[in-house]
XYZ file of C-alpha atoms in Angstrom:
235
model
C 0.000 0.000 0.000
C 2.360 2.684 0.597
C 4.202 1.786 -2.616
C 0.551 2.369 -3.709
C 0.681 5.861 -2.198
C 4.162 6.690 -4.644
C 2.768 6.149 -7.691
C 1.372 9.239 -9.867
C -2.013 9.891 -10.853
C -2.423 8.277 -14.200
C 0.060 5.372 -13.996
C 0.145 2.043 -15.125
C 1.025 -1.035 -13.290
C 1.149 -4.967 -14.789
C 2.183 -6.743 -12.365
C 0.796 -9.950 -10.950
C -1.679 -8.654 -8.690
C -4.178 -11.799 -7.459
C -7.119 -9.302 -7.457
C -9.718 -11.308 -6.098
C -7.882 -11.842 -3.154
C -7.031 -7.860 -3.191
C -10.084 -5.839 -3.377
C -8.917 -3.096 -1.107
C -5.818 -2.832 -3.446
C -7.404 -3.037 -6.514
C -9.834 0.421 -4.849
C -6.983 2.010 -3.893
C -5.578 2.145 -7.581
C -9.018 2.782 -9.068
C -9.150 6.022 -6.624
C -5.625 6.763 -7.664
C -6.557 6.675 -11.144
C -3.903 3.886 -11.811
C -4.413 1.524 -14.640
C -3.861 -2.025 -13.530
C -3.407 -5.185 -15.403
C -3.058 -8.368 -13.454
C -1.123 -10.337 -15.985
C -1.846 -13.616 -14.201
C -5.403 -13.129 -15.910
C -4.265 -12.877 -19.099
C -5.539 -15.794 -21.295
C -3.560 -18.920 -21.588
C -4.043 -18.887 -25.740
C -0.942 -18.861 -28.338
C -1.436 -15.463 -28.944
C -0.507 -14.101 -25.499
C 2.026 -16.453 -24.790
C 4.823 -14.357 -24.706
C 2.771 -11.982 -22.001
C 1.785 -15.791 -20.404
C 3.472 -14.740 -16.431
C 1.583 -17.583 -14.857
C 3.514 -20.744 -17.191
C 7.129 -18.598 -16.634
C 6.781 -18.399 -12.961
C 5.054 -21.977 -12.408
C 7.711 -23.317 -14.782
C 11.066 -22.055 -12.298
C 8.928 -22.539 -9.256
C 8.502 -26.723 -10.122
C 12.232 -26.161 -10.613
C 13.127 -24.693 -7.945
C 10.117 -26.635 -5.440
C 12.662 -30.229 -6.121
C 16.093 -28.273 -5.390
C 14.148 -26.739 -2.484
C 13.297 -30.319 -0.886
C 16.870 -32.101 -2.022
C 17.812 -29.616 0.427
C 15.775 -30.521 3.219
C 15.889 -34.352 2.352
C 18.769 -36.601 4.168
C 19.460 -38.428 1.360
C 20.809 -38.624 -1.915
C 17.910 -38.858 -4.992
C 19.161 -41.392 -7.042
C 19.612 -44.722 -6.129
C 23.238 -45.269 -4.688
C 24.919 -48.703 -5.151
C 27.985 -49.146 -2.672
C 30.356 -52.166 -1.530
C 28.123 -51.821 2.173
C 24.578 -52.179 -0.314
C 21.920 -50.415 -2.122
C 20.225 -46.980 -0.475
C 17.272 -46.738 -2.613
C 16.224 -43.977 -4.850
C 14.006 -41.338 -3.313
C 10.231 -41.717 -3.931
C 8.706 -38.417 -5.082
C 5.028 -37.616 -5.249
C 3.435 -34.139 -7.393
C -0.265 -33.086 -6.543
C -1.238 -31.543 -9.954
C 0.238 -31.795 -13.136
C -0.119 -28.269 -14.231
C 3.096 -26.274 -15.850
C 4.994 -26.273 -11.998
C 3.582 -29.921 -11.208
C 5.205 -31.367 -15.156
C 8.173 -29.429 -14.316
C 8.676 -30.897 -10.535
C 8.738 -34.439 -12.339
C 11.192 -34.007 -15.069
C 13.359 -32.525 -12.628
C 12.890 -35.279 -9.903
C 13.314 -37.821 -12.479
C 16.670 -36.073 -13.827
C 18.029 -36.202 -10.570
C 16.984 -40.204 -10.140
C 14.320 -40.325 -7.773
C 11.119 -42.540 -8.765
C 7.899 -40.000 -9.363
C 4.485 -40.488 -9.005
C 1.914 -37.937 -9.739
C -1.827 -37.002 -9.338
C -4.450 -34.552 -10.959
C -7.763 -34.483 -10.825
C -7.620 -34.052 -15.212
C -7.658 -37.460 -16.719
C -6.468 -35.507 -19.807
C -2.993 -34.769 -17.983
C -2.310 -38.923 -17.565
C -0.115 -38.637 -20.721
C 2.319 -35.619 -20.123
C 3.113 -37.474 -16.624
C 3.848 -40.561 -18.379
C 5.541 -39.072 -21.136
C 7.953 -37.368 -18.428
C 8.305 -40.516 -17.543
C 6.413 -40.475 -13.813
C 3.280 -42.535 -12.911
C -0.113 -41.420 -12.943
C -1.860 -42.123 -9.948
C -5.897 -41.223 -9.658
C -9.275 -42.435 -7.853
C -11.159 -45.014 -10.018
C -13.855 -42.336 -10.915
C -15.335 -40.672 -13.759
C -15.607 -37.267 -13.224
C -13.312 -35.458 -14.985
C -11.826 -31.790 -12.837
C -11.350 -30.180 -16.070
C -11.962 -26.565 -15.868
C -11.634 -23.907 -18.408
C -8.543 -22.120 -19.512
C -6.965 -25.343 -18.279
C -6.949 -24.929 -15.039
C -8.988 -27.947 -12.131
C -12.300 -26.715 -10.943
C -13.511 -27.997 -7.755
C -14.440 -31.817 -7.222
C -17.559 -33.154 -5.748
C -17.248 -34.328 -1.945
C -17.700 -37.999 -3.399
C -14.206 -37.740 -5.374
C -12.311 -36.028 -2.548
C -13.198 -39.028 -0.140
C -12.041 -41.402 -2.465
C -8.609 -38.984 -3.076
C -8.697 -38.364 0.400
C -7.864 -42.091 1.308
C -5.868 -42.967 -2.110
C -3.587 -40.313 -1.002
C -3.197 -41.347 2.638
C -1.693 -45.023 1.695
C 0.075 -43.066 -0.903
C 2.645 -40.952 1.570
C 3.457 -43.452 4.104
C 5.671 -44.495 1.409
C 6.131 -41.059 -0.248
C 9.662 -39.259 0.622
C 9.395 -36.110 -0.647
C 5.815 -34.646 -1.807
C 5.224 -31.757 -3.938
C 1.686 -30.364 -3.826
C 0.950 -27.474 -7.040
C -2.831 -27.539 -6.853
C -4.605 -23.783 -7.338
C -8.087 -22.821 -8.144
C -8.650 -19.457 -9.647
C -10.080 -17.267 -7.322
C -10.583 -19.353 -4.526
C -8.347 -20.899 -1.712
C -6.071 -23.913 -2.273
C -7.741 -27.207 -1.483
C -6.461 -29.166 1.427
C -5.079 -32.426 -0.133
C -2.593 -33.216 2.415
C -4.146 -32.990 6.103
C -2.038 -33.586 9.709
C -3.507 -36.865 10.245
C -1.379 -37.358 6.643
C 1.629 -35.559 7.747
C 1.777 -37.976 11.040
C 1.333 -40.977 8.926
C 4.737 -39.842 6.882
C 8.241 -41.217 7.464
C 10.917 -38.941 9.571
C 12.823 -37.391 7.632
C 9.973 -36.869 4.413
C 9.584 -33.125 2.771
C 6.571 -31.553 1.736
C 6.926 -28.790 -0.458
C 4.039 -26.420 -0.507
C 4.103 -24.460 -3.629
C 0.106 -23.151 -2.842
C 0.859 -21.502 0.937
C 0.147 -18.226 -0.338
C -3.261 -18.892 -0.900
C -3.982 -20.845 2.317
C -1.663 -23.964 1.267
C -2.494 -27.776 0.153
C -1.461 -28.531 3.379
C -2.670 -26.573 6.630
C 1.004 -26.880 8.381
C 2.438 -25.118 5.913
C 3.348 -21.225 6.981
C 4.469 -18.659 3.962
C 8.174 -18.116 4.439
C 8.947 -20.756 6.780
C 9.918 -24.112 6.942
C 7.876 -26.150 9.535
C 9.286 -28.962 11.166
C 6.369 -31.209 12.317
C 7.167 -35.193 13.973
C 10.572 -34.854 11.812
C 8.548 -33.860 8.490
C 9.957 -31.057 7.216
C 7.131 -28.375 5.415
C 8.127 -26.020 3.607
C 6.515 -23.015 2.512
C 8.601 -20.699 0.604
C-alpha cells in the first residue's frame, strides 16, 4: 500500500496482482486513477504467450520446489549402489500436473528419484507418463477439467475417495510436492495432519500453494515447519 501511495495519478502497473484476493488494493488504484493489469489473468491462448506470467513463474517454481526439498531431504535422490549395499532412490510424489507440477517431475526424475503424480484431469495422464512419472488417480469418472486449463472444484464424493488414495500413498512417499490452485478461490487441502503424522521422519513436503492458504494446513508462507521430523516447507 504505501508503494501504492508513490505512484502518480495516471500510472500504469502490470504486475501480478491476485485481485480477487485484493479488493482493497485493486480500490486504492481505481481512486488513484492507476491503470492495472493483473497479468496472471491474461488468457492462456498462443497469442498471449509471450505476455503468459503464470507458465514462466510456475515453470522455475517446479524447478526450484525439487532443489528446495533435495535440500531438506537426508538423502541422496538417485539410487546409490555401494560395496556396504543399495540406499534406494528417493520416492517423489506431485499433486497436480499443471506447468509447476510437469516441471517438478522431469526434474525429480533427472536427478533419479522414482515419481508419481496425481491430478484431478484425466487428460494430464499422458504428459506425466511421457515425463516418464506414474499417474496415480481415484477409479472415478468425473473429470476436474476446468476452463482455460486450469482444475475446478471436485464433488465431496471424489475427494473421499482422493482423500484415502492419497493417505496409503505418503506413508511411502519421501518427498511430496503439492501445485494444486483454483482461480479465485483458496487452495484445497489435499494433504491434512492426520497425513503428515502418517509420513516417514525425515519426508519433505513442499508447498508451492501456501500463499493462498496452502495444500497442506502446516504449511506457513516463508517458513519451513518442522512437524514429527517432516519437514514443510513453505517458501
Amino acid at each position: 500500500d504505501d508503494e501504492v501511495a508513490l505512484m502518480k495519478d495516471g500510472a500504469v502497473l502490470c504486475a501480478i496482482l491476485a485481485p480477487t484476493q485484493n479488493a482493497e488494493q485493486a480500490a486504492a488504484f481505481a481512486s488513484r486513477n492507476i491503470t492495472a493489469f493483473a497479468m496472471e489473468l491474461m488468457p492462456r491462448i498462443t497469442r498471449a504467450q509471450s505476455m503468459d506470467v503464470l507458465s514462466s513463474q510456475s515453470n522455475l517454481s517446479g524447478y526450484k520446489a525439487v532443489l528446495d526439498a533435495a535440500e531438506h531431504f537426508p538423502r541422496a535422490f538417485p539410487m546409490m549402489m555401494t560395496a556396504a549395499g543399495t540406499v534406494a532412490p528417493a520416492s517423489v510424489m506431485v499433486f497436480g500436473a499443471g506447468v509447476a507440477g510437469l516441471q517438478a517431475i522431469a526434474t525429480a526424475k533427472r536427478l533419479g528419484a522414482v515419481v508419481s503424480a496425481t491430478d484431478v484431469r484425466p487428460d494430464t495422464k499422458e504428459q506425466v507418463e511421457s515425463l516418464g512419472g506414474k499417474f496415480v488417480a481415484p477409479d472415478s469418472d468425473e473429470s476436474g477439467a476446468g476452463e482455460g486449463g486450469y482444475a475446478k472444484e471436485m464433488s465431496d464424493e471424489y475427494k473421499a475417495k482422493q482423500a484415502e488414495m492419497i493417505a496409503e500413498a505418503l506413508k511411502k512417499t519421501d518427498i511430496a510436492i503439492t501445485t494444486a490452485l483454483i482461480p479465485g478461490r483458496a487452495a484445497p487441502v489435499l494433504i491434512t495432519e492426520e497425513h503428515v503424522n502418517s509420513m516417514k521422519p525425515g519426508s519433505v513436503i513442499v508447498d508451492l500453494a501456501v500463499e493462498q492458504g496452502g495444500n497442506c494446513p502446516l504449511s506457513r508462507p516463508g517458513e519451513v515447519v518442522d512437524h514429527n521430523g517432516v519437514k514443510i516447507v513453505g517458501h
